[in-house]
Coordinates of C-alpha atoms in Angstrom, one line a residue:
Chain A
G1 CA 0.1 0.1 -0.1
Q2 CA 0.9 3.5 -0.1
N3 CA 0.9 6.2 2.6
I4 CA 2.0 9.8 2.8
D5 CA 2.4 12.0 5.7
Q6 CA 2.5 15.9 6.3
P7 CA 1.4 18.5 8.8
T8 CA -2.1 19.8 8.2
E9 CA -1.6 23.5 8.6
M10 CA 1.7 25.8 9.1
T11 CA 1.8 29.5 9.7
A12 CA 4.7 31.7 8.6
T13 CA 5.6 35.3 8.5
E14 CA 6.4 37.5 5.2
G15 CA 10.0 36.9 4.2
A16 CA 10.8 34.4 6.4
I17 CA 11.8 30.6 5.7
V18 CA 9.3 27.6 5.8
Q19 CA 10.0 24.1 5.5
I20 CA 7.4 21.7 4.9
N21 CA 7.8 18.0 5.6
C22 CA 6.8 14.5 3.8
T23 CA 7.5 11.0 5.0
Y24 CA 5.5 8.4 2.6
Q25 CA 5.7 4.7 2.4
T26 CA 4.8 3.4 -1.1
S27 CA 5.7 0.1 -3.0
G28 CA 7.7 0.8 -6.5
F29 CA 8.7 4.3 -5.4
N30 CA 9.6 6.6 -8.7
G31 CA 9.8 9.9 -7.3
L32 CA 8.5 12.2 -5.1
F33 CA 5.9 15.4 -6.7
W34 CA 5.2 18.7 -4.7
Y35 CA 2.0 20.7 -5.9
Q36 CA 0.8 24.1 -4.9
Q37 CA -3.0 24.5 -4.9
H38 CA -4.8 27.9 -4.2
A39 CA -8.3 27.6 -3.1
G40 CA -10.8 27.2 -5.8
E41 CA -7.8 25.9 -8.6
A42 CA -5.9 23.3 -9.9
P43 CA -2.8 21.7 -8.1
T44 CA 0.2 23.2 -10.0
F45 CA 3.6 21.8 -10.3
L46 CA 6.2 22.7 -8.2
S47 CA 9.0 20.1 -8.5
Y48 CA 9.8 16.4 -8.8
N49 CA 12.5 14.2 -7.3
V50 CA 13.8 11.1 -8.3
L51 CA 17.6 11.0 -6.5
D52 CA 18.3 12.1 -3.5
G53 CA 19.4 15.5 -2.5
L54 CA 18.2 19.1 -3.0
E55 CA 16.8 20.5 -6.1
E56 CA 16.4 24.4 -5.9
K57 CA 14.4 26.7 -8.0
G58 CA 14.6 29.9 -7.0
R59 CA 12.9 30.5 -3.8
F60 CA 11.2 26.7 -3.9
S61 CA 13.6 24.0 -3.1
S62 CA 12.8 20.4 -2.5
F63 CA 14.7 17.7 -0.7
L64 CA 14.8 13.6 -1.0
S65 CA 16.0 10.8 0.9
R66 CA 14.9 7.7 -0.7
S67 CA 16.3 5.5 2.3
K68 CA 14.3 7.6 5.0
G69 CA 10.9 7.9 2.8
Y70 CA 11.7 11.5 3.2
S71 CA 11.1 14.7 1.4
Y72 CA 10.8 18.5 2.5
L73 CA 10.1 21.6 0.5
L74 CA 11.8 24.6 1.4
L75 CA 10.4 27.9 0.8
K76 CA 12.3 31.3 1.1
E77 CA 11.6 34.6 1.4
L78 CA 7.9 34.3 1.6
Q79 CA 5.4 35.7 0.1
M80 CA 1.7 36.4 0.9
K81 CA 0.6 35.0 -2.2
D82 CA 2.6 31.7 -1.0
S83 CA -0.5 31.0 1.0
A84 CA -1.8 27.9 -0.3
S85 CA -2.2 24.7 0.4
Y86 CA 1.0 22.1 -0.8
L87 CA 0.7 18.6 -1.8
C88 CA 3.3 16.2 -1.5
A89 CA 2.6 13.2 -3.7
A90 CA 4.6 9.7 -4.4
R91 CA 5.1 7.9 -7.6
G92 CA 4.4 4.4 -7.3
Y93 CA 4.3 1.9 -9.8
Q94 CA 1.7 3.4 -12.0
K95 CA -0.3 5.7 -10.3
V96 CA 0.5 9.1 -7.8
T97 CA -0.9 9.2 -4.4
F98 CA -0.9 12.5 -2.6
G99 CA -1.1 13.1 1.0
T100 CA -3.4 15.5 2.7
G101 CA -1.5 18.5 2.0
T102 CA -0.3 21.4 4.1
K103 CA -2.2 24.4 4.4
L104 CA 0.3 27.3 4.5
Q105 CA -0.9 30.7 5.9
V106 CA 1.2 33.8 5.6
I107 CA 1.0 36.1 7.7
P108 CA 2.7 39.7 7.7
Chain B
E1 CA -1.3 25.0 -25.7
A2 CA -4.4 24.4 -24.1
G3 CA -4.3 22.7 -20.9
V4 CA -6.4 20.4 -19.3
T5 CA -10.0 21.1 -19.6
Q6 CA -13.2 20.1 -17.4
F7 CA -16.7 20.6 -17.5
P8 CA -18.7 21.7 -16.2
S9 CA -16.7 23.2 -13.9
H10 CA -19.2 23.3 -10.7
S11 CA -22.8 20.8 -10.5
V12 CA -25.0 20.4 -8.4
I13 CA -28.0 17.6 -8.5
E14 CA -30.3 15.8 -6.2
K15 CA -29.5 12.4 -4.8
G16 CA -30.5 9.6 -7.1
Q17 CA -29.9 11.9 -10.1
T18 CA -27.0 11.1 -12.7
V19 CA -24.0 13.1 -13.7
T20 CA -21.7 12.9 -16.2
L21 CA -18.0 15.1 -16.1
R22 CA -15.9 15.6 -18.8
C23 CA -12.0 16.0 -19.2
D24 CA -10.1 16.8 -22.1
P25 CA -6.6 16.2 -21.9
I26 CA -3.3 18.1 -23.2
S27 CA -3.4 16.7 -26.9
G28 CA -1.1 14.0 -27.6
H29 CA -1.1 12.8 -23.5
D30 CA -2.1 9.6 -23.4
N31 CA -1.9 8.9 -19.7
L32 CA -5.2 10.3 -18.2
Y33 CA -5.8 10.2 -14.4
W34 CA -9.1 11.0 -12.7
Y35 CA -8.9 12.0 -8.6
R36 CA -11.3 13.5 -6.1
R37 CA -11.0 15.7 -3.5
V38 CA -13.7 15.1 -0.6
M39 CA -13.7 18.4 2.0
G40 CA -10.8 18.1 4.5
K41 CA -9.4 14.9 3.0
E42 CA -6.5 13.9 0.5
I43 CA -7.0 13.9 -3.3
K44 CA -7.5 10.1 -4.2
F45 CA -6.8 8.5 -7.3
L46 CA -9.7 6.8 -9.2
L47 CA -8.3 5.6 -12.1
H48 CA -5.7 6.0 -14.4
F49 CA -6.3 5.3 -18.3
V50 CA -3.6 4.7 -21.4
K51 CA -5.1 5.8 -24.1
E52 CA -8.6 4.5 -24.2
S53 CA -7.7 1.6 -22.1
K54 CA -8.2 1.3 -18.2
Q55 CA -5.0 1.0 -16.7
D56 CA -5.6 0.9 -13.0
E57 CA -9.4 1.8 -11.7
S58 CA -8.6 0.2 -8.3
G59 CA -9.4 3.5 -7.0
M60 CA -13.0 3.7 -7.6
P61 CA -15.4 3.7 -4.9
N62 CA -18.0 1.1 -6.2
N63 CA -20.2 0.4 -9.2
R64 CA -21.9 3.7 -9.6
F65 CA -18.7 5.5 -11.0
L66 CA -17.9 4.8 -14.6
A67 CA -15.5 6.3 -16.5
E68 CA -14.9 5.9 -20.3
R69 CA -12.0 7.5 -23.2
T70 CA -13.4 6.4 -26.3
G71 CA -10.6 7.0 -28.9
G72 CA -8.0 7.7 -26.5
T73 CA -8.9 11.6 -26.3
Y74 CA -11.3 13.1 -23.7
S75 CA -12.7 11.2 -20.9
T76 CA -16.2 10.9 -18.9
L77 CA -16.9 10.0 -15.8
K78 CA -20.3 9.5 -14.9
V79 CA -21.9 8.7 -11.6
Q80 CA -25.5 7.0 -11.3
P81 CA -27.2 6.9 -8.9
A82 CA -25.5 9.8 -7.1
E83 CA -25.1 9.7 -3.7
L84 CA -24.8 12.3 -1.3
E85 CA -20.9 11.1 0.1
D86 CA -20.0 11.9 -3.9
S87 CA -19.9 15.4 -3.1
G88 CA -16.4 16.5 -3.7
V89 CA -14.0 18.3 -6.2
Y90 CA -13.1 15.7 -9.2
F91 CA -9.8 16.7 -10.7
C92 CA -8.4 15.2 -14.3
A93 CA -4.7 15.1 -14.8
S94 CA -2.9 14.1 -18.0
T95 CA 1.0 13.4 -18.7
P96 CA 2.8 12.1 -21.9
N97 CA 4.4 9.5 -20.1
Q98 CA 4.8 8.2 -16.6
V99 CA 8.1 9.9 -15.7
T100 CA 6.6 13.5 -15.7
E101 CA 4.7 15.4 -13.6
A102 CA 0.8 15.3 -14.5
F103 CA -1.0 18.6 -15.4
F104 CA -4.3 19.1 -13.7
G105 CA -7.3 20.3 -14.7
Q106 CA -9.2 23.2 -12.7
G107 CA -11.4 20.3 -11.3
T108 CA -15.6 20.1 -11.3
R109 CA -16.9 21.0 -8.0
L110 CA -19.9 18.1 -7.8
T111 CA -22.4 18.8 -4.8
V112 CA -25.1 16.2 -4.4
V113 CA -28.1 17.6 -2.3

């Protein structure tokens, strides 16, 4: 089976750094996605990690440890528009399983 | 390039009625997925098409749900008869292959009253 765990909610201050953690258990692991979803909108792709390590894309970075079944999404220089849900999703053999999402609230 | 489009964006129906949701994937994407998000819960996988074939339908809740993808282009998801617990947002996603990110549609918000 597949199981994804991530915190339900987080609050952070504008300009700060926040790390959203995700642990997963999946058979036939083929990679870990992070998606951003604003309320009422479709999830949009942020990152995809297949190999261990950190991948950086501007203000967003994503880390993966396959041996630990662990990933995190790091958001730097937070902006108010970063308030959204962040979905961790693990690709198994044929399908992608999502976590419940972490609702991030950025406050002034 | 047009993204994944879903129709309708919202649907309110009574318990016992039938509703058909449609998804048009990005042109050329062989893989099409249906997901559902019930309020307060995670996005859950429903099924996966490769072209017109159902690759995996292990997430379909029960036989009131029927998905089709005739011709390997657009897909429909029919709920008949609808029940209250079917309410949620139904997302469709497509990918050209199984190793790239999925592109999601805006979703159809279904409310069964």
